[in-house]
Every structure is written in structure tokens, then in C-alpha cells.
mmCIF file of N, CA and C in Angstrom:
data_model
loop_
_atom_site.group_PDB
_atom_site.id
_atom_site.type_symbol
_atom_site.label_atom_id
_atom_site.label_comp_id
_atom_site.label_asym_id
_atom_site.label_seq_id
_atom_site.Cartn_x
_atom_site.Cartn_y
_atom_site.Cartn_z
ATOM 1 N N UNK A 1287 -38.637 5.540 -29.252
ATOM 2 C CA UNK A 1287 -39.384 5.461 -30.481
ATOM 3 C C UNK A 1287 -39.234 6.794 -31.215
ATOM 4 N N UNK A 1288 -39.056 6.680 -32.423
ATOM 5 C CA UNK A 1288 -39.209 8.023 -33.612
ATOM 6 C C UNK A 1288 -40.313 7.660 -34.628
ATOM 7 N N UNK A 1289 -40.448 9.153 -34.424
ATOM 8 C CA UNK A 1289 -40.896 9.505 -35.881
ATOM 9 C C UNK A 1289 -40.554 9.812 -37.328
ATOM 10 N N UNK A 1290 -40.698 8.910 -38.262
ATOM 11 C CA UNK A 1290 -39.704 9.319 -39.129
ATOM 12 C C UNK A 1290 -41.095 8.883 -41.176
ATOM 13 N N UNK A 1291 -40.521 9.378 -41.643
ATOM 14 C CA UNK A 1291 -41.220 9.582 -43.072
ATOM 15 C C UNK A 1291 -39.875 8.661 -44.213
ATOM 16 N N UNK A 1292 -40.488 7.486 -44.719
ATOM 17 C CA UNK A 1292 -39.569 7.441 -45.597
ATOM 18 C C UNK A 1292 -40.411 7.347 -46.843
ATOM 19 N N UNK A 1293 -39.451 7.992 -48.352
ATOM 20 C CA UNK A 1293 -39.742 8.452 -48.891
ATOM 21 C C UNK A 1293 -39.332 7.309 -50.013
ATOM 22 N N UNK A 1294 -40.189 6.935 -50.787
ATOM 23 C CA UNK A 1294 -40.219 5.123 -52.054
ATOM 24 C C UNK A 1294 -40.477 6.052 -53.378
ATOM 25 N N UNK A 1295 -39.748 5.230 -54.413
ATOM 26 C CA UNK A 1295 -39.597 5.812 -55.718
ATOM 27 C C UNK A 1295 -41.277 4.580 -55.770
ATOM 28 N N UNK A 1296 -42.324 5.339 -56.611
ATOM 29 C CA UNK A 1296 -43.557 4.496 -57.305
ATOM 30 C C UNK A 1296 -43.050 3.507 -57.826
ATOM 31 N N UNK A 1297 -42.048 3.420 -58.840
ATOM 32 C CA UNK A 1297 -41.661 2.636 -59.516
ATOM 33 C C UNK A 1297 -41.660 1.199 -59.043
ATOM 34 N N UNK A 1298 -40.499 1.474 -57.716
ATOM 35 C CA UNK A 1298 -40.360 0.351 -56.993
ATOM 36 C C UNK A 1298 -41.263 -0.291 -56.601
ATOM 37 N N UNK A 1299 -41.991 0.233 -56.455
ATOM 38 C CA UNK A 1299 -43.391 -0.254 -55.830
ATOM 39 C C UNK A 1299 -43.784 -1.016 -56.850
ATOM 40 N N UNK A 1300 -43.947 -0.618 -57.718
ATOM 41 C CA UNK A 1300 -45.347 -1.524 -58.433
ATOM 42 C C UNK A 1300 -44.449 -2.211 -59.636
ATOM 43 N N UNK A 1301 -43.343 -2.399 -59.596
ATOM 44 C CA UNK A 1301 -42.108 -3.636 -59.837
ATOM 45 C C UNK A 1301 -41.633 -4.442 -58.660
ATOM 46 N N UNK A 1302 -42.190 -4.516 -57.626
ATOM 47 C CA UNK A 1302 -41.788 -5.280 -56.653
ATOM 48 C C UNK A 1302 -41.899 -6.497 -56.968
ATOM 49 N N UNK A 1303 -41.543 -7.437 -56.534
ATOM 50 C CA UNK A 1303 -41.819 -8.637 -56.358
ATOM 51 C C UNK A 1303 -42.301 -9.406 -54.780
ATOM 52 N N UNK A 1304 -42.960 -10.316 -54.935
ATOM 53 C CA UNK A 1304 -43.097 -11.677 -53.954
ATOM 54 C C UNK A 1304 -41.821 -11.242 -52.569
ATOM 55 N N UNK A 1305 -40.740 -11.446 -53.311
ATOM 56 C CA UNK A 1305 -39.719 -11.363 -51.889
ATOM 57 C C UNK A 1305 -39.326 -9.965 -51.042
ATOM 58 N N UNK A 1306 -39.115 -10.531 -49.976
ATOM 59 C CA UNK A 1306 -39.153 -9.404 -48.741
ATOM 60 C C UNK A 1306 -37.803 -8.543 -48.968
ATOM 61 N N UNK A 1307 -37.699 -8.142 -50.764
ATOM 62 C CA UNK A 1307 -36.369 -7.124 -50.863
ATOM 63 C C UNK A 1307 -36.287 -6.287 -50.269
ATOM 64 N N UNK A 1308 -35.332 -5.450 -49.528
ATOM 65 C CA UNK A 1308 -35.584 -4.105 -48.871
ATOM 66 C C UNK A 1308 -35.910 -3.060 -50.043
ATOM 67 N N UNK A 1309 -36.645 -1.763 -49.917
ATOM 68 C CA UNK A 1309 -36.898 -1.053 -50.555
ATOM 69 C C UNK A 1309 -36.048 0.305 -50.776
ATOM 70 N N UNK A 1310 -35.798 0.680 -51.648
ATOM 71 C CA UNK A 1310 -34.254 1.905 -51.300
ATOM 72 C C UNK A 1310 -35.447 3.384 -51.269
ATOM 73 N N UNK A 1311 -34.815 3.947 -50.763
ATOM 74 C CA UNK A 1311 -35.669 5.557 -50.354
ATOM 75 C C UNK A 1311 -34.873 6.634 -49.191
ATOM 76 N N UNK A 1312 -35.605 7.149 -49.196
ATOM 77 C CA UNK A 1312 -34.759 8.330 -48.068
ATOM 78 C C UNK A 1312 -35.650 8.717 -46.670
ATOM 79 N N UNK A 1313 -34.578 8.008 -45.831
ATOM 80 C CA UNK A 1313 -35.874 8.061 -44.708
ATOM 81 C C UNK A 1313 -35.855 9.662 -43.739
ATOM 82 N N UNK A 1314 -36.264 10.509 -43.283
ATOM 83 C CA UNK A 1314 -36.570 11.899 -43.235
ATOM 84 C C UNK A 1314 -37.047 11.648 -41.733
ATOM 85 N N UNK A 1315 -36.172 11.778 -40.421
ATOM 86 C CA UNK A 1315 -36.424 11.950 -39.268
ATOM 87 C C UNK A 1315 -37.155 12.889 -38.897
ATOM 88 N N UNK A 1316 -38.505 13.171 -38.380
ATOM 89 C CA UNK A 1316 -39.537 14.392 -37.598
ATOM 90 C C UNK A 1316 -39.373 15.106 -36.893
ATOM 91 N N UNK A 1317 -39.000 14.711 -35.713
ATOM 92 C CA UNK A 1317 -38.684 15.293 -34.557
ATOM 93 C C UNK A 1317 -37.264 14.751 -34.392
ATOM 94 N N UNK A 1318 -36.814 15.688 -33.092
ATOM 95 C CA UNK A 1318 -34.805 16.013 -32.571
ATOM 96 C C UNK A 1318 -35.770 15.809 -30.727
ATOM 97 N N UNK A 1319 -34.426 15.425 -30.342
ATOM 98 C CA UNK A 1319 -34.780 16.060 -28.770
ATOM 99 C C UNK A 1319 -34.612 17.092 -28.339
ATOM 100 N N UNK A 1320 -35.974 16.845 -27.418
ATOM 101 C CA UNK A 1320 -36.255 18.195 -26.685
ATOM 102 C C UNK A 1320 -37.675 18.738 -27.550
ATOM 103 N N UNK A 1321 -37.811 17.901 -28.290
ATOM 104 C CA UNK A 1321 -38.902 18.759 -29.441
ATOM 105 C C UNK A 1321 -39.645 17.518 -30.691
ATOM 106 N N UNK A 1322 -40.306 17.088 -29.641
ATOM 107 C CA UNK A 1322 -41.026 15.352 -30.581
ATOM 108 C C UNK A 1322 -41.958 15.713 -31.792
ATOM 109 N N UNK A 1323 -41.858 15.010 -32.866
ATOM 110 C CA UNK A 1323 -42.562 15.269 -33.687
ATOM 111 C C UNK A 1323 -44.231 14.538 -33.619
ATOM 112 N N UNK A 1324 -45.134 14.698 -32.350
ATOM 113 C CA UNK A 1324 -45.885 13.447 -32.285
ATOM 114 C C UNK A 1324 -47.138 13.236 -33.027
ATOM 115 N N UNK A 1325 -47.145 12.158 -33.583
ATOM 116 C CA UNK A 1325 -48.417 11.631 -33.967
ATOM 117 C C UNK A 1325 -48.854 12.361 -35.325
ATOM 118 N N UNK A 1326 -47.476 11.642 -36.422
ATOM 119 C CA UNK A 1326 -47.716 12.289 -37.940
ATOM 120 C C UNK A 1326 -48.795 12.082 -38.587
ATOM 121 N N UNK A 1327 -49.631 12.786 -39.119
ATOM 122 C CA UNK A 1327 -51.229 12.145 -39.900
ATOM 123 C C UNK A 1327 -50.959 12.190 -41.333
ATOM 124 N N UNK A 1328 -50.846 13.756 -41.518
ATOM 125 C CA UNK A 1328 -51.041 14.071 -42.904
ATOM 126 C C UNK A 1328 -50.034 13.953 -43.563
ATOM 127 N N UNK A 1329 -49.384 13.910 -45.252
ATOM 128 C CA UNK A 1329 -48.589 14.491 -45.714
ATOM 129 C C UNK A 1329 -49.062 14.949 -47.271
ATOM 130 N N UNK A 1330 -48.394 15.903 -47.710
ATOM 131 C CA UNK A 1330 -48.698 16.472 -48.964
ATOM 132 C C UNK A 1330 -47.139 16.832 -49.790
ATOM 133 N N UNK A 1331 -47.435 16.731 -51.114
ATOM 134 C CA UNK A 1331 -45.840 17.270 -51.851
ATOM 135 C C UNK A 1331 -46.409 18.512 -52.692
ATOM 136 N N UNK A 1332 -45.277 19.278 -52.036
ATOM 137 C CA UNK A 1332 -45.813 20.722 -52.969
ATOM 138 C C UNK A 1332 -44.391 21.108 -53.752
ATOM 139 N N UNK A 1333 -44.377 21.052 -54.899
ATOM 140 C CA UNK A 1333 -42.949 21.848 -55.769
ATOM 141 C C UNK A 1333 -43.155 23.038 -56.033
ATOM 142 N N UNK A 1334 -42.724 24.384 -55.535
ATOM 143 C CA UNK A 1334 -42.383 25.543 -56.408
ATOM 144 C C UNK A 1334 -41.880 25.566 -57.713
ATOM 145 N N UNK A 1335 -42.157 27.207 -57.706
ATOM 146 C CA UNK A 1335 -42.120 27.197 -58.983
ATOM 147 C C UNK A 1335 -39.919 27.865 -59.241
ATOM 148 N N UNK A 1336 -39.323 27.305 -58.104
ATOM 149 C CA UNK A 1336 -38.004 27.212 -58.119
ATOM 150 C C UNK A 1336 -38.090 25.851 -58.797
ATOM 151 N N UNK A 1337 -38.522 25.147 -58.405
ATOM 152 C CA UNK A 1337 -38.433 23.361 -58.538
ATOM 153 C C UNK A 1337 -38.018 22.906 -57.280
ATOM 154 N N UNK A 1338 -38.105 23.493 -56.333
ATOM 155 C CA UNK A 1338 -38.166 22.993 -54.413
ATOM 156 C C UNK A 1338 -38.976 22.083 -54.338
ATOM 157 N N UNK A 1339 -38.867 21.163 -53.781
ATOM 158 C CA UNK A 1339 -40.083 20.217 -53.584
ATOM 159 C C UNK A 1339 -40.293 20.528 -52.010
ATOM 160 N N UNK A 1340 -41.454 20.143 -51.297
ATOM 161 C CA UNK A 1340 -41.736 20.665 -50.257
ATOM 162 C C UNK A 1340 -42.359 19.388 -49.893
ATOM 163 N N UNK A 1341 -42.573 18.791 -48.274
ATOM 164 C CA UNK A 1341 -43.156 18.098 -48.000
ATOM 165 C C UNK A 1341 -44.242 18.995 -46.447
ATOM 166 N N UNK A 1342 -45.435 18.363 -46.561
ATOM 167 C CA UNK A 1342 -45.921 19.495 -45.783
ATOM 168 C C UNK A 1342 -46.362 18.199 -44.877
ATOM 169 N N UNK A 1343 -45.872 17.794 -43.444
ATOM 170 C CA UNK A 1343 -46.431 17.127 -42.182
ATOM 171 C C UNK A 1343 -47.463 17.323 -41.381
ATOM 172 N N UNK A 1344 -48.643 17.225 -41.238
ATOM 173 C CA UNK A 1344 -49.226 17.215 -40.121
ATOM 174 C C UNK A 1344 -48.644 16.709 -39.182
ATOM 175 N N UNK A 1345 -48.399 17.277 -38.079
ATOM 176 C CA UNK A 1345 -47.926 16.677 -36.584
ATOM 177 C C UNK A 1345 -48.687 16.841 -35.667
ATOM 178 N N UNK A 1346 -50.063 15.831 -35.334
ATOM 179 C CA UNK A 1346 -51.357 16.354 -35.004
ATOM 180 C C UNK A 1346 -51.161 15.825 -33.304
ATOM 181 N N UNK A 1347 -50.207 15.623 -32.904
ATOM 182 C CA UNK A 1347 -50.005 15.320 -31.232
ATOM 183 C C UNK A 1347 -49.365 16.523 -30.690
ATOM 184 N N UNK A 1348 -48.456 17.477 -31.652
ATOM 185 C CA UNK A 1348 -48.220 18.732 -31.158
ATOM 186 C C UNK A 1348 -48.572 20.123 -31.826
ATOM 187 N N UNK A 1349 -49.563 19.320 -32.679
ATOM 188 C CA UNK A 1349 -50.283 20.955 -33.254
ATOM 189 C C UNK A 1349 -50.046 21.750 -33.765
ATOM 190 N N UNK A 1350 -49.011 20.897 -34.782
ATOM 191 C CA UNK A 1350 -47.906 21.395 -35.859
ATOM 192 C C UNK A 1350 -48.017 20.950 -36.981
ATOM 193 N N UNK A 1351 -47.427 21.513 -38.159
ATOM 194 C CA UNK A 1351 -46.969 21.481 -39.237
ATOM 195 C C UNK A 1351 -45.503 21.709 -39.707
ATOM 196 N N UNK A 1352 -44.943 20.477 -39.735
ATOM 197 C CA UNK A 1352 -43.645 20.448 -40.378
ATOM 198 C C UNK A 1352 -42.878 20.685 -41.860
ATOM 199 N N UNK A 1353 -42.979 21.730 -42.877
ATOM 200 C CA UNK A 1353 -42.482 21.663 -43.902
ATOM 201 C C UNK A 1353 -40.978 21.784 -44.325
ATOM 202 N N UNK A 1354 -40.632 20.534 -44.496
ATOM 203 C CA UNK A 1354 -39.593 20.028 -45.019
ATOM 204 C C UNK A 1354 -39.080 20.460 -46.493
ATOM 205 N N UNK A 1355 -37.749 20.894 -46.990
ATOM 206 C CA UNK A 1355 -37.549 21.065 -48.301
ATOM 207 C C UNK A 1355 -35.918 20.905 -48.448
ATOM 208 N N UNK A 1356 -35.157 21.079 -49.342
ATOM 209 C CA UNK A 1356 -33.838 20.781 -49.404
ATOM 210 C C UNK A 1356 -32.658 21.581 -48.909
ATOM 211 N N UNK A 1357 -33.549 23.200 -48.991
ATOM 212 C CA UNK A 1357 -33.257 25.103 -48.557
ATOM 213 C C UNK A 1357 -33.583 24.562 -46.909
ATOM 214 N N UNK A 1358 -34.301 23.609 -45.840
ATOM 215 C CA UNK A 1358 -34.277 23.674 -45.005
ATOM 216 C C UNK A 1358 -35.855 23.085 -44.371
ATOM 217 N N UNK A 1359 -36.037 23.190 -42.775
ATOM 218 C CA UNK A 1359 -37.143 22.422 -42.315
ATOM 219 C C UNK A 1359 -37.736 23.963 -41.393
ATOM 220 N N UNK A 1360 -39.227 23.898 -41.681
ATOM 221 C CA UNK A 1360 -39.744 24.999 -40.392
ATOM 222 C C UNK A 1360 -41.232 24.167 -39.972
ATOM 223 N N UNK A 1361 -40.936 24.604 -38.825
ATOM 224 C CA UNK A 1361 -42.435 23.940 -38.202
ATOM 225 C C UNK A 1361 -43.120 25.364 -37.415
ATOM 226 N N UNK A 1362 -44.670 24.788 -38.147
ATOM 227 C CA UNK A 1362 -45.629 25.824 -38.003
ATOM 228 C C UNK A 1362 -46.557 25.828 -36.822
ATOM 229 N N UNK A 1363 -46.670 26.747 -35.789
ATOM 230 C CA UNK A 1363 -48.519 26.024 -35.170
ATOM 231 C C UNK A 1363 -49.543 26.121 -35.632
ATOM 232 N N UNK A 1364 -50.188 25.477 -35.887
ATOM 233 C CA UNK A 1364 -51.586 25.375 -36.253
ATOM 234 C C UNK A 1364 -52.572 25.316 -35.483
ATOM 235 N N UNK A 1365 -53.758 24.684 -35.646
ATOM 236 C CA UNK A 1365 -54.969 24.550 -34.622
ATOM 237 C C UNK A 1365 -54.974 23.397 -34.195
ATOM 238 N N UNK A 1366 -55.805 22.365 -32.884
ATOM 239 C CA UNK A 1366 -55.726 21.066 -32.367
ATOM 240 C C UNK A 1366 -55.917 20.776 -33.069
ATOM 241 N N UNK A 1367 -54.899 19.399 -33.376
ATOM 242 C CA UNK A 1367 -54.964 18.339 -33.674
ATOM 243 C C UNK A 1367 -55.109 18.013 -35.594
ATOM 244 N N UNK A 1368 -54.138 18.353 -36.063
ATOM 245 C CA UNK A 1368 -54.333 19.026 -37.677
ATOM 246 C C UNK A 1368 -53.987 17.391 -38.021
ATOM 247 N N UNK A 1369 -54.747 17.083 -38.904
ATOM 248 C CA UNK A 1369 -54.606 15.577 -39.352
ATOM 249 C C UNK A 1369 -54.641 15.425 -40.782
ATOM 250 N N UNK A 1370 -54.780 16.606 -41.618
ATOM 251 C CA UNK A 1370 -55.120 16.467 -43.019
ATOM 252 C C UNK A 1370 -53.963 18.216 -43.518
ATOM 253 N N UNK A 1371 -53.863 17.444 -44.910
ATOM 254 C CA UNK A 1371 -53.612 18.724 -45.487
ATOM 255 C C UNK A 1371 -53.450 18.623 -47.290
ATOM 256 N N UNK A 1372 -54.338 19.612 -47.588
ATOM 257 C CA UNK A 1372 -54.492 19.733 -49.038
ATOM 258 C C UNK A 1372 -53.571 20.665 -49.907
ATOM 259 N N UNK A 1373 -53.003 21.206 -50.477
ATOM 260 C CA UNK A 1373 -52.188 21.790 -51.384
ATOM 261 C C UNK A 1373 -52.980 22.373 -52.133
ATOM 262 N N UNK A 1374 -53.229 24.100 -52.693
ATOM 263 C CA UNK A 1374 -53.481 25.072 -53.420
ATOM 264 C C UNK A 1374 -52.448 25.335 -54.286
ATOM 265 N N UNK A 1375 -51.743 24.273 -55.370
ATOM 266 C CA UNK A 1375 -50.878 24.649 -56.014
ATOM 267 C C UNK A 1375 -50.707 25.790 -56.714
ATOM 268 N N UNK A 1376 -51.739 26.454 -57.733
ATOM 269 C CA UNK A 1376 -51.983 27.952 -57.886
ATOM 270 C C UNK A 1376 -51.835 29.021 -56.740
ATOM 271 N N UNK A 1377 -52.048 28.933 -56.055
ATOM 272 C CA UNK A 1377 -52.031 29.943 -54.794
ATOM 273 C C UNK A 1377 -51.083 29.914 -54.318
ATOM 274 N N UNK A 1378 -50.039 28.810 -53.903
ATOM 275 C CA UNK A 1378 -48.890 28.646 -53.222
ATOM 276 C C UNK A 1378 -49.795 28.561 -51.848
ATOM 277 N N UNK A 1379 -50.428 27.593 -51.533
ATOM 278 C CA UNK A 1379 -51.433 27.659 -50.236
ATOM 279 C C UNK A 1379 -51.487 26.359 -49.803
ATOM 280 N N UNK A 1380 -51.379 25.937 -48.438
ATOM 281 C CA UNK A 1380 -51.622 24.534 -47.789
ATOM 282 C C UNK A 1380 -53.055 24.985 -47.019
ATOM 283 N N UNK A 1381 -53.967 24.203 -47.268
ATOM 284 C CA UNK A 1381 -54.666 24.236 -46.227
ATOM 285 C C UNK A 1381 -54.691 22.693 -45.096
ATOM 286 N N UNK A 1382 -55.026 23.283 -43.844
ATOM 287 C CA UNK A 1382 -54.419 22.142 -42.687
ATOM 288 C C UNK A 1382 -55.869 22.145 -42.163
ATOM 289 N N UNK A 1383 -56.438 20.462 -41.895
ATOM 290 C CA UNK A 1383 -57.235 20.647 -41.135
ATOM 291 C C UNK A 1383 -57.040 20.504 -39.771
ATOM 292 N N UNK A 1384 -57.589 21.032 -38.806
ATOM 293 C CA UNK A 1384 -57.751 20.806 -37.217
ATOM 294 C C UNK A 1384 -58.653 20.164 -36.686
ATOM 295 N N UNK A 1385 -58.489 18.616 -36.467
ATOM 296 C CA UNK A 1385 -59.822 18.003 -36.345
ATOM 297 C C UNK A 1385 -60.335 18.292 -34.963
ATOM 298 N N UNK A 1386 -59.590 18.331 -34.186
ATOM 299 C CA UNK A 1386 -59.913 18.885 -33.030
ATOM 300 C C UNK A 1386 -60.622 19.797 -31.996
ATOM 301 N N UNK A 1387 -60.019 21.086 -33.229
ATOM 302 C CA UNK A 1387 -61.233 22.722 -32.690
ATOM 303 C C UNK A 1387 -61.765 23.028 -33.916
ATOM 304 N N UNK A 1388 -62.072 22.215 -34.615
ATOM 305 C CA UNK A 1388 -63.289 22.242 -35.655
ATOM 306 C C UNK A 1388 -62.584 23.478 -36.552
ATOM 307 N N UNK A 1389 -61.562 23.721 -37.282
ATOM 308 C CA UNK A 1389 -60.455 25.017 -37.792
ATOM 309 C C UNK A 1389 -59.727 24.443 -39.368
ATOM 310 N N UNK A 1390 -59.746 25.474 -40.040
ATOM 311 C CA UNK A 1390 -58.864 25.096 -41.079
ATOM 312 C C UNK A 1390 -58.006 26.249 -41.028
ATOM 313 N N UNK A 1391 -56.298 26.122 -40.841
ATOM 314 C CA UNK A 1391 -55.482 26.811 -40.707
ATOM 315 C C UNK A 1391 -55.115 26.661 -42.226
ATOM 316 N N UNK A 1392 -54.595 28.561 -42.983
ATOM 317 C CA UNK A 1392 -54.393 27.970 -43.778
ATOM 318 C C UNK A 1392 -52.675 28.987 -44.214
ATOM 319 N N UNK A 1393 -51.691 28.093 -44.468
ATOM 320 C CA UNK A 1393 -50.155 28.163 -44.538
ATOM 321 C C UNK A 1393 -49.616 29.102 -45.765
ATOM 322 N N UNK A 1394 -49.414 29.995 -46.072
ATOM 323 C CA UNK A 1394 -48.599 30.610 -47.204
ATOM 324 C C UNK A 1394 -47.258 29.781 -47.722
ATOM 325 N N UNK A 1395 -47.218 28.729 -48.300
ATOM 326 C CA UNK A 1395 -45.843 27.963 -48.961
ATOM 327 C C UNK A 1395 -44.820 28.960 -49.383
ATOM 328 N N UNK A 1396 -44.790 30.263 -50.123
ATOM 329 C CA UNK A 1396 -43.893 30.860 -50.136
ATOM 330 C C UNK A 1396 -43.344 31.587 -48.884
ATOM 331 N N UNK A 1397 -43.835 32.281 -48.009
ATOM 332 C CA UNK A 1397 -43.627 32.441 -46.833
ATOM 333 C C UNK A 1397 -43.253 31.521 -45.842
ATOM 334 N N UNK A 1398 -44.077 30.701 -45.905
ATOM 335 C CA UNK A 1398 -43.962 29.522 -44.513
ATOM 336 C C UNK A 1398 -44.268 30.130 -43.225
ATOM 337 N N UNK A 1399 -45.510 30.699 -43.417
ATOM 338 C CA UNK A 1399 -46.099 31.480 -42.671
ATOM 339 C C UNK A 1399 -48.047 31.001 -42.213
ATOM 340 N N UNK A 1400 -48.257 30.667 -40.962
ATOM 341 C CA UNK A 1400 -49.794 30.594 -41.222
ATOM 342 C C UNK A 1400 -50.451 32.213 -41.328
ATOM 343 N N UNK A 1401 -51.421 31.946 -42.650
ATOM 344 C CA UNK A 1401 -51.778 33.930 -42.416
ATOM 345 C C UNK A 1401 -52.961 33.544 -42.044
ATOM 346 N N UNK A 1402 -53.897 32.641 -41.431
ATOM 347 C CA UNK A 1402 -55.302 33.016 -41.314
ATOM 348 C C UNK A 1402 -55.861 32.059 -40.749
ATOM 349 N N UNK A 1403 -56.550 31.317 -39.965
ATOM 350 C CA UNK A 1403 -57.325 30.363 -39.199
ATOM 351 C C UNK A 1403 -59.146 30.701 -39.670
ATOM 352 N N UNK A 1404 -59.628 29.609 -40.342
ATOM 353 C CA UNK A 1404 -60.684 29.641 -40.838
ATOM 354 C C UNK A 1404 -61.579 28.890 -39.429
ATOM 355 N N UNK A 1405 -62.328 29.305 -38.699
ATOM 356 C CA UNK A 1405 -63.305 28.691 -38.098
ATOM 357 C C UNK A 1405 -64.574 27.902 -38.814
ATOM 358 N N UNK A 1406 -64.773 27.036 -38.509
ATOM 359 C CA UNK A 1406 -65.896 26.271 -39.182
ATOM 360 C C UNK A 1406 -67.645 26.376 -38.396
ATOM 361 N N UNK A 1407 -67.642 27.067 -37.511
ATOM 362 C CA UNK A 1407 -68.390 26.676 -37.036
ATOM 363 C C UNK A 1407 -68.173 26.731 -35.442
ATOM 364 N N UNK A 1408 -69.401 27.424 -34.558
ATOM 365 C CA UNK A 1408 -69.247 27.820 -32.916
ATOM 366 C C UNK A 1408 -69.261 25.595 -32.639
ATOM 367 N N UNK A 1409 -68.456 25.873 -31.424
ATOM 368 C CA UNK A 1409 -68.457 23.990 -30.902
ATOM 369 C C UNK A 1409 -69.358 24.322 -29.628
ATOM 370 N N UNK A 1410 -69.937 23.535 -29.360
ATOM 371 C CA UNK A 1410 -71.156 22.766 -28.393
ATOM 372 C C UNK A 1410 -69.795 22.757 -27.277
ATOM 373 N N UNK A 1411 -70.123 22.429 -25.820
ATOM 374 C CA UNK A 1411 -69.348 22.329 -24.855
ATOM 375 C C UNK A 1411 -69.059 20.526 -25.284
ATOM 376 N N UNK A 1412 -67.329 20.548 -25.126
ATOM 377 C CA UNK A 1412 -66.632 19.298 -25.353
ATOM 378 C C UNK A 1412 -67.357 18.121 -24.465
ATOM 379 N N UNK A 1413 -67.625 16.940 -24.732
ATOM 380 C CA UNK A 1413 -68.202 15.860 -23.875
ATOM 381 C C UNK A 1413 -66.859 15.187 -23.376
ATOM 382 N N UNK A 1414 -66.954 14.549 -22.115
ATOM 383 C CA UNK A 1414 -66.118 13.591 -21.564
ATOM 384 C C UNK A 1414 -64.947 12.950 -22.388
ATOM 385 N N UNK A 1415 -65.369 12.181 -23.316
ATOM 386 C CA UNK A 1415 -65.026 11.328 -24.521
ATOM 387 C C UNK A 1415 -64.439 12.345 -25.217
ATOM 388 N N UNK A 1416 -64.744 13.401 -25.885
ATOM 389 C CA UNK A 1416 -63.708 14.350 -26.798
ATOM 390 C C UNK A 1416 -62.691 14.892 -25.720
ATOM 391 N N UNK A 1417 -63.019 14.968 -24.450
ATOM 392 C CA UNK A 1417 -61.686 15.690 -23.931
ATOM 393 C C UNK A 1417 -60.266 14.742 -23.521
ATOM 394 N N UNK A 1418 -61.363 13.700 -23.283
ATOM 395 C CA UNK A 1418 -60.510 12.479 -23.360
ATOM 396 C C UNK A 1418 -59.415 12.062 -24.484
ATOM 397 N N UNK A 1419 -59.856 12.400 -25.722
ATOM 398 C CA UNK A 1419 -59.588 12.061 -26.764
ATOM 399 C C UNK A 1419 -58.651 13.084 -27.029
ATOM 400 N N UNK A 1420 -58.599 14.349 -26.787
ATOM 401 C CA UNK A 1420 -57.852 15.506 -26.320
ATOM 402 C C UNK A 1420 -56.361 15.162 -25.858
ATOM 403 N N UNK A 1421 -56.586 14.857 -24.791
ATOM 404 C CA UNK A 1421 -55.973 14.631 -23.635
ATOM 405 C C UNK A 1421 -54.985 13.241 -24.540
ATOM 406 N N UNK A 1422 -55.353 12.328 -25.160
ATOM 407 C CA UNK A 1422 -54.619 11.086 -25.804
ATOM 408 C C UNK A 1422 -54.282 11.457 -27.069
ATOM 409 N N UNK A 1423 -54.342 12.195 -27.535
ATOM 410 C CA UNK A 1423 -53.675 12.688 -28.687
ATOM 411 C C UNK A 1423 -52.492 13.963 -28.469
ATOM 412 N N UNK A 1424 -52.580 14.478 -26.923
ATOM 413 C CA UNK A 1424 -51.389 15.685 -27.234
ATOM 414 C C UNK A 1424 -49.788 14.853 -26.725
ATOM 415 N N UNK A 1425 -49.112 14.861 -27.393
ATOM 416 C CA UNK A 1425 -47.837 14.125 -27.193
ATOM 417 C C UNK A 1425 -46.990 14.684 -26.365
ATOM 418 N N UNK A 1426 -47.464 16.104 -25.907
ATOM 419 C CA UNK A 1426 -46.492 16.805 -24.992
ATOM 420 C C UNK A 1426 -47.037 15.911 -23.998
ATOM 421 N N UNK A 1427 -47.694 15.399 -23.560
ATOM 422 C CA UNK A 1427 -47.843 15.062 -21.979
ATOM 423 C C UNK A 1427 -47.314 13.142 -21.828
ATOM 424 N N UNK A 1428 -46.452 12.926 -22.889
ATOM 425 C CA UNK A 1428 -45.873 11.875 -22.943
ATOM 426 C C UNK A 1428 -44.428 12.135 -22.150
ATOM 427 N N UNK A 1429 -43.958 10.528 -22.486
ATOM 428 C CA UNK A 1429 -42.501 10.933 -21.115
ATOM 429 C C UNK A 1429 -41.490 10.864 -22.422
#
């Protein structure tokens, strides 16, 4: 099984019709072996002010952030389990959430750099059920 992002012109979309036409787009593989992209949540489009377009991945099974662009792909670590991510287009800033350790990591787009981990708040000792939930969301411990 892969992970993969494909990418639909709007247009097509909302000119579709009734029949099961295939849809044309560009489909954007996640992960390579040796190095899984698991359990994609988020995505966001960020364009510089080159005109780069950027795609920013949550990869919340390995606690990553994948940003994709045409100059090339870098993947970031972040905090457990990052499932969201918003765009600071003025700032050149992603912020990533970590639903996991309660964290907002937040990404420099011109750099491609995380500069700072925002804590939200001290966490209560994890219950059964969240570690559990832990434990089924990290994709490294898949075969």
C-alpha cells in the first residue's frame, strides 16, 4: 500500500458529469522505501513570492511534515501526531498542529526549517486509551 496525494484542476470538478470519467491530475507519491510516509492528515498550498507553489503534508503516523515544491521535497519533524496545518501567508509561516502532545510546531516556508514548538498547555498523565491511540497511529511500528 502507498501513500500518495493526487492533485484535480477545480474546474474538473464542478464540470463533471454523471459518468465514472477518469479525472486528469498529477498524482505526487509520499513516501520511498525504507522511509513511509504514514498516515497523511493535513494538506495546505503555499506560493512564494518566486511563484513556487508549495504543498505542506502532515504525515501524522511519522511525525512529519512533508513540503513538496517543483525546486524539490524536504521532510520536517514535528511534534506527535501533526494532523492539521494552517499557512501564514504574510509571514512565510506554516503552523502544524500536534494532536497528540498537545504542540503547535511552527515551520519557516522560506527556510524549511521548524524554528519553534509552541506548547499549549502542561498534559495530565496519558490514560490507557490515549496511549493506545499512540501506539495505533505511529506507522513506524508497522511491517
Amino acid at each position: 500500500m502507498e501513500n500518495m496525494v493526487h492533485t484535480l484542476d477545480v474546474q474538473d470538478l464542478m464540470e463533471g458529469s454523471e459518468d465514472a470519467a477518469p479525472l486528469t491530475g498529477d498524482i505526487h507519491r509520499l513516501g520511498e522505501v525504507g522511509r513511509g510516509a504514514g498516515d497523511p492528515a493535513g494538506i495546505a498550498i503555499y506560493t512564494d513570492d518566486a511563484g513556487v507553489e508549495q504543498r505542506i503534508i502532515t504525515l501524522a503516523g511519522v511525525s512529519e511534515v512533508l513540503v513538496e515544491s517543483a525546486v524539490g521535497n524536504r521532510r520536517l519533524a514535528v511534534g506527535v501526531c501533526p494532523t492539521h496545518v494552517v499557512v501564514n501567508h504574510a509571514a512565510d509561516e506554516a503552523f502544524v498542529i500536534n494532536s497528540l502532545d498537545d504542540s503547535v510546531s511552527v515551520v519557516d516556508l522560506s527556510n524549511l526549517e521548524v524554528t519553534h514548538t509552541i506548547s499549549l498547555g502542561r498534559r495530565p498523565p496519558s490514560t490507557p486509551a490515549e496511549r493506545g491511540e499512540l501506539l495505533f497511529r505511529d506507522a513506524s511500528l508497522s511491517l
